[in-house]
XYZ file of C-alpha atoms in Angstrom:
746
model
C -15.341 -5.761 -1.444
C -19.049 -5.504 -2.196
C -19.147 -9.080 -3.459
C -16.867 -10.885 -1.040
C -17.738 -14.474 -1.866
C -15.195 -17.260 -1.697
C -15.214 -19.945 -4.378
C -15.349 -23.573 -3.195
C -13.081 -24.381 -6.112
C -10.340 -22.238 -4.605
C -10.650 -22.713 -0.870
C -11.591 -25.355 1.658
C -12.593 -24.642 5.252
C -11.697 -27.346 7.724
C -12.529 -27.696 11.380
C -11.397 -29.827 14.281
C -12.199 -30.480 17.917
C -9.343 -29.131 19.971
C -9.070 -29.240 23.770
C -12.804 -28.900 24.200
C -13.137 -26.188 21.561
C -13.312 -25.461 17.857
C -10.251 -25.089 15.668
C -10.779 -23.675 12.214
C -8.752 -22.739 9.170
C -9.262 -21.715 5.576
C -6.636 -23.113 3.226
C -5.992 -23.287 -0.511
C -7.048 -26.702 -1.753
C -3.874 -27.136 -3.750
C -1.587 -26.458 -0.782
C 0.066 -28.965 1.486
C -1.877 -27.457 4.359
C -5.171 -28.710 2.995
C -4.074 -32.311 3.125
C -2.516 -31.971 6.560
C -5.131 -29.934 8.383
C -8.499 -31.422 7.583
C -8.214 -34.257 10.065
C -10.100 -33.865 13.322
C -8.002 -35.034 16.244
C -7.155 -34.219 19.786
C -3.888 -32.477 18.991
C -3.237 -28.990 20.271
C -4.689 -25.993 18.459
C -1.239 -24.648 17.604
C -0.693 -27.703 15.425
C -4.111 -27.769 13.804
C -5.279 -24.199 13.423
C -3.209 -21.535 11.722
C -5.878 -18.843 12.095
C -8.749 -19.351 14.506
C -9.536 -21.279 17.681
C -12.605 -20.973 19.920
C -12.148 -22.370 23.413
C -14.744 -23.766 25.786
C -14.571 -20.590 27.911
C -15.646 -18.490 24.861
C -12.135 -17.182 24.277
C -11.467 -16.558 20.598
C -7.809 -16.872 19.650
C -6.899 -15.254 16.341
C -3.387 -16.152 15.217
C -2.067 -13.627 12.722
C 1.000 -13.591 10.475
C 1.050 -9.787 10.563
C 3.518 -8.153 12.987
C 2.155 -5.326 15.109
C 4.165 -2.162 14.505
C 1.681 0.140 16.197
C -0.608 0.548 13.201
C -3.264 -1.916 14.356
C -2.676 -4.466 11.579
C -3.058 -7.428 13.936
C -6.223 -5.949 15.434
C -7.670 -5.573 11.951
C -7.244 -9.266 11.198
C -9.146 -10.091 14.380
C -11.852 -7.548 13.522
C -12.350 -9.135 10.118
C -12.975 -12.508 11.719
C -15.073 -11.140 14.579
C -17.380 -9.255 12.208
C -18.626 -12.475 10.651
C -18.197 -14.671 13.712
C -20.560 -12.444 15.753
C -18.486 -12.967 18.891
C -18.207 -10.588 21.821
C -15.104 -8.487 21.174
C -13.994 -8.730 24.808
C -13.295 -12.439 24.284
C -10.959 -11.895 21.333
C -7.225 -12.387 21.822
C -4.524 -12.052 19.189
C -1.379 -14.155 18.977
C 1.446 -13.946 16.465
C 1.921 -16.796 14.045
C 5.192 -18.561 13.391
C 6.651 -18.628 9.916
C 7.784 -22.178 10.643
C 4.175 -23.243 10.111
C 4.116 -21.629 6.691
C 7.424 -23.207 5.724
C 6.306 -26.693 6.705
C 2.749 -26.321 5.394
C 2.727 -23.761 2.569
C -0.522 -21.875 2.301
C -1.243 -21.798 6.007
C -0.847 -18.020 6.168
C 0.418 -16.811 2.792
C -2.655 -14.896 1.632
C -2.565 -11.586 -0.204
C 0.276 -9.127 -0.698
C 3.277 -9.622 1.612
C 1.330 -11.659 4.200
C 4.056 -11.534 6.870
C 4.644 -7.790 6.549
C 3.390 -5.429 9.262
C 0.756 -3.717 7.174
C -1.822 -4.150 4.406
C -4.448 -5.377 6.865
C -7.245 -4.472 4.442
C -5.578 -6.307 1.567
C -8.281 -7.185 -0.961
C -7.408 -10.888 -0.711
C -6.702 -11.214 2.994
C -9.729 -9.300 4.229
C -12.392 -11.538 2.633
C -10.254 -14.558 3.470
C -10.308 -13.827 7.191
C -13.962 -12.796 7.113
C -14.810 -16.142 5.538
C -13.172 -17.851 8.503
C -15.483 -16.004 10.855
C -18.552 -16.770 8.766
C -17.758 -20.473 8.608
C -17.134 -20.703 12.352
C -20.414 -18.916 13.061
C -22.403 -21.314 10.894
C -20.710 -24.336 12.440
C -21.592 -23.087 15.894
C -25.187 -22.509 14.816
C -25.380 -25.976 13.259
C -24.007 -27.588 16.421
C -26.642 -25.792 18.514
C -29.388 -26.757 16.074
C -28.397 -30.410 16.302
C -28.371 -30.294 20.123
C -31.825 -28.723 20.243
C -33.072 -30.666 17.205
C -34.292 -27.517 15.485
C -33.651 -25.966 12.038
C -30.448 -23.950 11.794
C -32.475 -21.096 10.321
C -34.041 -20.587 13.763
C -30.648 -19.956 15.396
C -29.192 -16.471 15.815
C -25.545 -15.829 16.711
C -24.785 -12.566 18.455
C -22.181 -11.458 21.031
C -20.855 -15.019 21.564
C -24.352 -16.318 22.348
C -26.502 -18.652 20.245
C -30.236 -18.088 20.633
C -33.103 -20.272 19.458
C -35.448 -17.492 18.435
C -38.823 -19.327 18.824
C -38.098 -20.663 22.324
C -35.527 -18.191 23.658
C -33.110 -20.975 24.632
C -29.469 -19.856 24.714
C -26.001 -21.389 24.548
C -22.612 -19.745 24.775
C -20.220 -20.276 21.869
C -17.868 -22.163 24.154
C -20.575 -24.622 25.202
C -20.906 -26.004 21.673
C -17.430 -25.240 20.348
C -16.320 -28.858 20.626
C -19.411 -30.090 18.777
C -18.940 -27.410 16.138
C -15.518 -28.848 15.437
C -17.068 -32.110 14.198
C -19.990 -30.834 12.109
C -19.847 -30.383 8.363
C -21.591 -27.625 6.450
C -23.332 -28.420 3.199
C -21.879 -25.236 1.716
C -19.767 -22.393 2.996
C -21.819 -19.275 3.789
C -21.697 -16.061 1.820
C -20.416 -12.980 3.599
C -22.700 -10.298 4.969
C -23.287 -7.184 2.869
C -21.460 -4.149 4.190
C -24.799 -2.605 5.176
C -25.065 -5.223 7.939
C -21.597 -4.719 9.404
C -21.669 -4.059 13.149
C -17.939 -3.871 13.875
C -16.158 -3.001 10.636
C -16.602 0.510 9.341
C -17.170 1.908 12.819
C -14.992 4.093 15.008
C -13.737 1.373 17.327
C -12.436 -1.009 18.753
C -9.058 0.084 20.056
C -5.909 -1.843 19.229
C -5.832 -5.099 21.179
C -2.294 -4.528 22.491
C -3.028 -1.146 24.086
C -4.011 -2.388 27.586
C -0.710 -4.262 27.821
C 1.179 -1.250 26.505
C -0.424 0.895 29.207
C 0.226 -1.519 32.079
C 3.748 -2.342 30.916
C 3.229 -6.037 30.245
C 3.562 -5.751 26.454
C 6.671 -7.507 25.179
C 8.778 -5.749 22.593
C 12.045 -7.142 21.333
C 14.002 -5.093 23.839
C 11.929 -6.624 26.686
C 12.814 -10.241 25.933
C 14.540 -12.178 28.696
C 15.569 -15.837 28.638
C 17.042 -18.069 31.357
C 20.825 -17.776 31.372
C 20.770 -14.927 28.864
C 23.868 -12.827 28.227
C 24.129 -9.435 26.515
C 26.135 -8.186 23.564
C 26.960 -4.560 22.748
C 27.681 -4.022 19.067
C 29.795 -1.614 17.044
C 30.132 -1.634 13.280
C 32.311 0.280 10.854
C 31.488 4.004 11.144
C 31.791 4.238 7.358
C 29.285 1.840 5.828
C 31.147 -0.844 3.899
C 34.334 -0.341 5.883
C 36.170 -3.247 7.501
C 37.580 -3.942 10.947
C 41.342 -3.503 10.580
C 42.441 -4.434 14.092
C 41.234 -4.731 17.682
C 42.660 -5.826 21.037
C 40.283 -8.153 22.955
C 42.817 -8.694 25.730
C 42.381 -5.071 26.762
C 38.813 -5.695 27.954
C 38.402 -9.437 28.656
C 39.335 -8.945 32.312
C 36.714 -6.246 32.858
C 33.759 -7.128 35.152
C 31.198 -9.456 33.569
C 32.903 -9.663 30.190
C 32.685 -13.119 28.636
C 33.891 -12.762 25.076
C 34.734 -10.457 22.200
C 33.534 -11.623 18.790
C 34.060 -10.262 15.294
C 31.333 -9.938 12.672
C 32.899 -10.834 9.348
C 30.725 -10.164 6.261
C 32.557 -12.910 4.364
C 31.788 -15.583 6.983
C 28.047 -16.004 6.308
C 27.376 -19.770 5.990
C 24.470 -19.373 3.564
C 21.135 -21.136 3.433
C 21.255 -24.946 3.057
C 18.092 -24.799 0.890
C 16.678 -22.465 -1.732
C 15.532 -19.407 0.211
C 12.521 -17.194 -0.479
C 12.904 -13.978 1.543
C 10.163 -11.432 0.915
C 12.531 -8.714 -0.283
C 15.619 -10.734 -1.201
C 18.929 -10.667 0.657
C 20.344 -7.490 -0.866
C 20.825 -4.951 1.898
C 20.675 -7.555 4.646
C 24.358 -8.448 4.436
C 26.468 -8.246 7.585
C 28.404 -5.077 8.224
C 31.909 -5.512 9.563
C 31.876 -5.107 13.324
C 32.792 -6.303 16.759
C 30.664 -7.213 19.769
C 31.451 -7.571 23.441
C 29.430 -10.214 25.302
C 28.912 -9.801 29.036
C 26.572 -10.709 31.890
C 24.758 -7.369 31.641
C 24.359 -4.821 28.876
C 26.147 -1.935 30.570
C 29.115 -4.177 31.289
C 29.220 -5.039 27.606
C 28.759 -1.411 26.573
C 31.475 -0.129 28.916
C 33.920 -2.742 27.669
C 33.042 -1.977 24.045
C 33.770 1.710 24.629
C 37.155 0.752 26.086
C 38.033 -1.737 23.322
C 40.893 -0.518 21.088
C 39.846 -0.900 17.453
C 40.858 0.487 14.080
C 38.836 0.611 10.863
C 39.631 0.593 7.167
C 37.106 3.051 5.731
C 37.440 1.747 2.198
C 35.990 3.639 -0.755
C 33.285 5.285 1.342
C 35.705 7.952 2.544
C 35.611 9.407 -0.993
C 32.366 11.138 -0.047
C 34.017 13.810 2.067
C 31.014 16.124 2.463
C 27.394 16.793 1.563
C 28.614 19.446 -0.854
C 30.552 16.828 -2.794
C 27.460 14.640 -2.982
C 25.372 17.533 -4.275
C 28.009 18.412 -6.862
C 27.939 14.855 -8.232
C 24.135 14.832 -8.273
C 24.141 18.014 -10.314
C 26.590 16.486 -12.789
C 24.223 13.575 -13.323
C 21.130 15.738 -13.719
C 22.783 18.262 -16.044
C 23.059 15.577 -18.732
C 19.324 14.805 -18.843
C 20.483 11.291 -19.716
C 18.420 9.174 -17.343
C 16.333 6.225 -18.509
C 12.887 7.505 -19.606
C 10.135 5.738 -17.676
C 7.122 7.861 -18.626
C 6.893 9.458 -22.041
C 4.214 11.101 -24.172
C 4.373 13.586 -27.041
C 7.710 15.261 -27.730
C 9.106 17.627 -25.112
C 11.874 18.773 -27.473
C 9.488 19.975 -30.185
C 7.296 22.190 -28.004
C 7.483 25.984 -28.416
C 6.368 27.665 -25.210
C 5.951 31.168 -23.853
C 7.877 30.605 -20.639
C 10.213 27.987 -19.158
C 10.288 27.063 -15.481
C 13.230 25.041 -14.211
C 14.385 24.013 -10.732
C 16.350 21.366 -8.822
C 15.244 19.917 -5.488
C 16.938 17.787 -2.823
C 15.909 15.575 0.040
C 18.554 14.056 2.340
C 19.323 10.741 3.963
C 17.059 10.389 7.023
C 17.166 8.010 9.980
C 13.994 6.233 11.074
C 14.527 7.236 14.727
C 12.357 4.444 16.109
C 11.559 4.541 19.803
C 12.931 1.016 20.260
C 16.623 0.809 19.301
C 17.667 -2.157 17.193
C 17.980 -5.405 19.131
C 17.346 -9.122 19.008
C 17.871 -12.298 21.028
C 19.082 -15.615 19.625
C 19.895 -19.078 20.933
C 22.177 -20.884 18.503
C 23.226 -24.511 18.762
C 24.912 -26.718 16.189
C 21.492 -28.158 15.292
C 18.997 -25.334 15.824
C 18.352 -21.617 16.007
C 15.705 -19.835 18.066
C 15.232 -16.098 17.566
C 13.145 -13.469 19.371
C 12.817 -10.329 17.292
C 10.722 -7.213 16.621
C 10.833 -7.651 12.868
C 8.469 -5.956 10.428
C 8.385 -9.005 8.156
C 8.641 -12.478 9.673
C 9.233 -14.216 6.354
C 12.185 -11.962 5.588
C 13.594 -12.397 9.096
C 13.199 -16.180 8.938
C 15.192 -16.573 5.748
C 17.864 -14.083 6.794
C 18.273 -16.089 10.022
C 18.522 -19.320 8.031
C 21.089 -17.791 5.692
C 23.269 -16.405 8.472
C 23.085 -19.491 10.683
C 23.402 -22.167 8.023
C 20.795 -24.150 9.970
C 18.155 -26.051 8.013
C 14.841 -24.139 8.132
C 13.154 -27.155 9.751
C 15.121 -26.255 12.886
C 14.790 -22.467 12.851
C 12.099 -20.807 14.966
C 11.251 -17.111 15.148
C 9.210 -15.593 17.956
C 7.561 -12.365 16.835
C 7.367 -9.602 19.446
C 5.630 -6.253 19.342
C 7.583 -3.686 17.339
C 8.532 -0.410 19.008
C 8.435 1.596 15.804
C 9.437 0.375 12.374
C 8.783 2.882 9.562
C 10.657 0.462 7.268
C 13.841 0.125 9.348
C 13.040 -3.394 10.543
C 12.096 -4.780 7.122
C 15.217 -5.932 5.315
C 16.821 -7.901 8.169
C 20.403 -6.634 8.483
C 19.714 -6.356 12.219
C 18.494 -9.971 12.290
C 21.657 -11.070 10.536
C 23.888 -9.266 13.020
C 22.103 -10.920 15.967
C 22.563 -14.379 14.483
C 26.171 -13.654 13.514
C 26.991 -12.809 17.135
C 25.025 -15.688 18.675
C 26.609 -18.165 16.244
C 29.969 -17.393 17.834
C 28.663 -17.871 21.375
C 26.576 -21.062 21.060
C 24.238 -22.806 23.498
C 23.470 -19.593 25.415
C 20.746 -17.027 24.634
C 22.478 -13.839 23.491
C 20.677 -10.517 23.489
C 22.352 -8.161 21.016
C 21.628 -4.475 21.522
C 22.495 -1.413 19.459
C 23.011 1.776 21.448
C 21.045 4.795 20.240
C 24.267 6.050 18.682
C 24.862 2.758 16.885
C 21.229 2.592 15.765
C 21.438 6.116 14.322
C 24.766 5.723 12.552
C 24.088 2.203 11.249
C 20.750 2.877 9.591
C 19.170 1.710 6.377
C 18.261 5.283 5.613
C 15.714 7.110 3.566
C 17.067 7.340 0.020
C 18.879 10.597 -0.715
C 17.370 12.158 -3.790
C 17.847 15.050 -6.165
C 15.305 15.947 -8.847
C 15.429 18.368 -11.752
C 12.291 19.608 -13.494
C 11.699 21.749 -16.552
C 8.283 22.855 -17.778
C 7.218 24.847 -20.792
C 4.189 27.071 -20.134
C 1.792 28.374 -22.772
C 0.410 31.917 -23.009
C -2.256 31.045 -20.431
C 0.391 29.886 -17.944
C -0.450 26.169 -18.193
C 2.210 23.530 -18.927
C 2.544 22.285 -22.496
C 5.562 20.178 -21.614
C 7.061 18.651 -18.509
C 10.486 17.088 -18.231
C 11.760 15.602 -14.995
C 14.640 13.458 -13.852
C 15.331 12.037 -10.441
C 18.799 11.037 -9.242
C 18.688 8.349 -6.572
C 21.466 7.551 -4.119
C 20.204 4.286 -2.730
C 17.036 2.250 -3.041
C 14.972 3.620 -5.926
C 11.188 3.637 -6.212
C 9.276 5.874 -8.610
C 5.804 5.861 -7.012
C 4.479 9.406 -7.088
C 7.011 10.528 -9.692
C 6.853 8.650 -12.988
C 3.172 7.879 -12.330
C 2.262 11.400 -11.179
C -1.378 12.282 -11.769
C -0.429 15.468 -13.661
C 1.198 13.326 -16.340
C -1.417 10.568 -16.390
C -4.409 12.920 -16.431
C -3.508 14.011 -19.974
C -3.497 17.676 -19.006
C 0.166 17.993 -20.031
C 0.483 16.687 -23.589
C 4.270 16.365 -23.732
C 5.990 14.528 -20.887
C 9.340 12.879 -20.298
C 10.093 11.543 -16.816
C 13.332 9.672 -16.216
C 15.456 8.231 -13.430
C 19.197 8.032 -12.912
C 21.483 6.751 -10.212
C 24.431 8.014 -8.173
C 25.824 4.915 -6.424
C 27.074 5.432 -2.891
C 28.230 3.238 -0.027
C 25.599 4.363 2.483
C 22.927 1.777 3.226
C 19.364 2.749 2.373
C 16.047 0.973 2.602
C 12.346 1.367 3.133
C 11.370 4.586 4.921
C 7.684 5.291 5.485
C 6.278 5.517 1.918
C 9.646 4.828 0.286
C 10.811 7.556 -2.115
C 7.241 8.841 -2.479
C 8.024 10.844 0.648
C 10.574 12.758 -1.461
C 8.729 12.684 -4.808
C 5.687 14.357 -3.272
C 7.924 17.217 -2.098
C 9.693 17.705 -5.431
C 6.595 17.357 -7.639
C 4.247 19.480 -5.545
C 6.822 22.215 -5.023
C 7.524 22.380 -8.755
C 3.821 22.486 -9.658
C 3.503 25.375 -7.223
C 6.388 27.159 -8.923
C 4.678 26.666 -12.292
C 1.471 28.156 -10.902
C 3.306 31.235 -9.644
C 5.193 31.621 -12.930
C 1.908 31.342 -14.809
C 0.220 33.932 -12.619
C -2.454 31.465 -11.468
C -3.599 30.675 -7.930
C -1.891 27.379 -6.868
C -5.225 25.801 -5.915
C -6.855 26.734 -9.219
C -3.772 25.547 -11.088
C -4.049 22.063 -9.615
C -7.788 21.951 -10.199
C -7.265 22.760 -13.887
C -4.591 20.085 -14.259
C -6.797 17.492 -12.542
C -10.143 18.495 -14.055
C -10.405 15.257 -16.068
C -8.873 13.045 -13.393
C -10.415 11.120 -10.486
C -12.935 13.616 -8.970
C -11.767 12.693 -5.466
C -8.536 14.627 -6.081
C -10.439 17.828 -6.803
C -12.772 17.191 -3.903
C -9.822 16.806 -1.526
C -8.258 20.021 -2.830
C -11.439 22.077 -2.588
C -12.408 20.826 0.858
C -8.953 21.305 2.383
C -8.730 24.814 0.935
C -12.199 25.766 2.099
C -11.628 24.525 5.651
C -8.260 26.271 5.841
C -9.691 29.598 4.736
C -7.848 29.623 1.429
C -7.733 33.079 -0.083
C -8.457 34.978 3.109
C -5.871 37.713 3.734
C -3.036 37.071 6.200
C -0.522 39.417 7.868
C 2.885 39.856 6.286
C 5.134 36.951 7.160
C 2.261 34.452 7.127
C 1.129 32.232 4.286
C -0.873 29.203 3.235
C 0.377 26.445 0.978
C -1.338 23.454 -0.577
C -0.168 20.056 -1.843
C -1.803 16.800 -2.918
C -0.467 13.291 -3.557
C -1.438 9.630 -3.569
C 0.140 6.450 -2.222
C 0.737 4.063 -3.869
C -1.376 4.546 -7.026
C -0.983 8.142 -8.171
C -1.400 7.155 -11.802
C -4.703 5.318 -11.343
C -8.204 6.583 -10.769
C -10.056 5.452 -7.645
C -7.015 3.652 -6.289
C -4.710 4.056 -3.325
C -5.081 6.838 -0.771
C -5.300 10.397 -2.069
C -4.261 12.972 0.528
C -4.229 16.766 0.553
C -2.777 19.240 3.032
C -3.051 22.985 3.497
C -0.446 24.447 5.836
C -0.694 27.821 7.555
C 2.755 29.091 8.563
C 4.426 32.145 9.984
C 8.049 33.158 9.432
C 9.664 35.806 11.610
C 12.063 38.296 10.042
C 14.877 36.433 11.750
C 13.801 33.273 9.916
C 12.047 31.364 12.680
C 9.384 29.116 11.175
C 6.141 28.315 12.984
C 3.542 25.971 11.532
C 0.215 27.101 12.957
C -2.115 24.534 11.428
C -2.520 21.683 8.977
C -5.898 21.100 7.355
C -5.970 17.618 5.887
C -8.365 15.733 3.616
C -8.147 12.209 2.274
C -9.868 9.578 0.196
C -9.021 5.928 0.742
C -12.441 4.810 -0.462
C -13.846 3.551 2.840
C -12.595 2.932 6.356
C -12.984 -0.180 8.496
C -11.841 1.362 11.793
C -12.049 5.142 11.862
C -10.102 5.469 15.113
C -7.230 3.509 13.609
C -7.360 5.521 10.382
C -7.289 8.837 12.241
C -4.374 7.621 14.365
C -2.450 6.666 11.230
C -3.214 10.006 9.580
C -2.180 12.020 12.624
C 0.978 9.959 13.060
C 1.820 10.287 9.367
C 1.265 14.047 9.431
C 3.594 14.433 12.408
C 6.126 12.110 10.772
C 5.966 14.270 7.639
C 6.349 17.419 9.733
C 9.494 16.209 11.446
C 10.898 14.763 8.220
C 10.482 18.103 6.462
C 11.322 20.500 9.272
C 14.125 18.707 11.092
C 15.483 15.532 9.573
C 18.628 15.246 7.517
C 21.886 13.389 8.085
C 25.282 14.993 7.538
C 28.043 13.031 5.794
C 31.696 13.805 6.583
C 34.482 11.578 5.227
C 31.937 8.915 4.393
C 30.483 8.623 7.900
C 27.224 9.829 9.409
C 27.872 12.677 11.844
C 24.620 12.624 13.853
C 24.502 10.021 16.599
C 21.701 10.951 18.988
C 18.778 13.303 19.407
C 20.974 16.214 20.469
C 21.963 16.582 16.801
C 19.003 14.863 15.178
C 16.060 16.744 16.667
C 12.540 15.399 17.032
C 9.398 17.498 17.307
C 8.137 17.874 20.846
C 4.480 18.044 21.798
C 4.699 21.825 22.140
C 5.876 22.017 18.507
C 2.866 20.225 17.049
C 0.525 22.539 15.129
C -3.228 22.341 15.153
C -4.136 19.329 13.022
C -7.603 19.279 11.475
C -8.547 16.096 9.623
C -11.702 16.457 7.544
C -13.635 13.312 6.639
C -16.028 14.673 4.034
C -13.724 13.940 1.084
C -14.105 10.194 1.573
C -15.674 9.046 -1.686
C -17.243 5.818 -0.432
C -15.598 3.999 -3.340
C -15.550 0.258 -2.815
C -11.953 -0.024 -1.605
C -10.129 0.105 1.732
C -6.786 1.537 0.643
C -3.791 1.496 2.964
C -3.519 4.803 4.772
C -0.449 4.795 7.052
C 2.122 5.913 4.507
C 0.220 8.373 2.313
C 0.025 11.348 4.756
C 3.784 11.905 4.945
C 3.764 13.084 1.317
C 1.973 16.442 1.083
C 3.075 17.910 4.430
C 6.535 19.127 3.408
C 5.512 20.734 0.106
C 2.447 22.344 1.682
C 4.701 23.978 4.279
C 7.301 24.949 1.686
C 4.653 26.458 -0.563
C 3.251 28.352 2.414
C 6.717 29.723 3.186
C 6.849 31.137 -0.331
C 3.471 32.795 0.115
C 4.644 34.232 3.446
C 8.055 35.650 2.540
C 8.605 35.131 -1.199
C 11.467 32.657 -0.700
C 11.219 29.317 -2.482
C 12.547 26.405 -0.403
C 13.830 23.607 -2.612
C 15.585 21.412 -0.049
C 14.732 19.815 3.259
C 15.061 20.004 6.186
C 13.717 23.524 6.463
C 15.633 24.165 9.700
C 18.839 24.266 7.653
C 17.515 26.870 5.199
C 17.875 30.629 5.500
C 14.316 31.904 5.949
C 15.182 35.411 7.152
C 13.547 38.305 5.368
C 13.068 42.063 5.626
């Protein structure tokens, strides 16, 4: 980021006069957008400017492809532009883009990694891209003012939405020359400011742009959408994922108040896309689940009728999985063979003669995302068009799923992005989008709002992958590992970040390594869950390393420092600082303990990459087994920060997410179905349960990167607590959630 300079060979900045203001965009020269957008005209800004418009009243409209899931990603795009534009932040407004623009004019928004995904706002491509927009707009405004005053542009300063002629003191607002700026042409695009001159980025503020509307209640989430003539649909799908609707009796409920129709969702009835589709994550996992919906004038009418609707299900093969115990038995069978596909290998683990062997198996369960906003969506389907309002986490994915399920040509499909009331990965793959369209397609020409009850949302998840992992290490006479063998058994979506690229293997400290992965196929739907699979790998790896330290008779902190001595120094810095601030080594009463863990998302196997995070937990366990987490001391290195408030909010939220995931969360499977249906059986931490959280900034390395930070903190929390439990009572916890473990002691 220190040399953020855009090449004229790669990009072209175009401007236009729009409704008395300036419309601006930065587009790849070889894209269709470049040929379509460089023409100044009087058309509306929505047609001419994918990214930036400055109106005559000084309002700056930043149109972003990034959904807002509460992490501030949309605010960050606006900050990037505002930093170079030198506008007054109070004039900045953010609007959501439409993927239709990207489809019709490729390159309008598709910049950087997953451009329509609700994250990655500091992407190393997108950040300089948006900053260049601001720089170009600023220079065009300055040039327009210079031409009006007939002075050199070098004498013009732009600051806080005001242009000042420094020798004379004359001033103009941005809006006063915005129209003229739309017609001027720069001789060359400006270079970006050095980071030392940043006035907005790298600071503590501003707050997220949506917060005032959230506070006053005017913010629109998917569940808030209303349309003229709208009807409501209550949805129920097969309790056993993959099961099919065997029979139902619509006549039993059609005469109930407000009921309009009963429709069936048939997975085999998807029309398919009329063109080659390009969903961000593919269609796998987005398929319809067999179900039935009742459509009525109001939601509670639909819900009451759905509850009264006689229906019978064919559970299919999913019923084979009769209990969690059966799942665990099958996982153990897989892991006992040590037959998984090796993904990381060095030396020869079979030839090593060691003084001691440490071996253990760990488990993490299916978990529900438990978003505040239940699943929902609103669609208006006609024979020629589809309009969808949805709180998706990825607009590109949602667009193509909607096209595929409707059969409508993408030229006639429109998606309206709303705010997202919690995502954590649940609203990524689009099975909820598909269900909305499948219902609306059977009740055409009327807007249909499809709503999942909390029970339906919980039992029809795309859950955190269930995982079992087996490790075996050979320790030398000094207690350090000479060999490490590990295998992970996935039941669901499989990602190896934090496991096969673990720093302990890539640092070279363990000469003989074999890390493999295997699979136990199941019927239960899984998907992205805040830091997918890493959230489990961090628990298994860091708990096992702790066990090795204990077996080797070495302090767990010192053990990690030895293993990482030749690795990225930021890891050691994070460990030392967290331990120091937590009072590591100071005596504690019986029943209390401290535990430490460190991890990195998503680049554990690279130096100076990703976000490295470390946690020290201080816990107390009563003799009856009641666990209390007193404090979490947390350090991190993501290189640099562009909005410290936003970073701290993400860290605190991730820590709490990791706490609840480790302490409370775990779904129970009986006869193939999820037992838990609401928060009475799937508990969430309450404010009174939150420990003291101390986030220490001094481990920030200042490395020239702005790594994503929202997912990393969930990793080390669980193992830090588990390791602290061992220090407190001598019991090693190898499975989550901890509330289901026997922690009693005497």
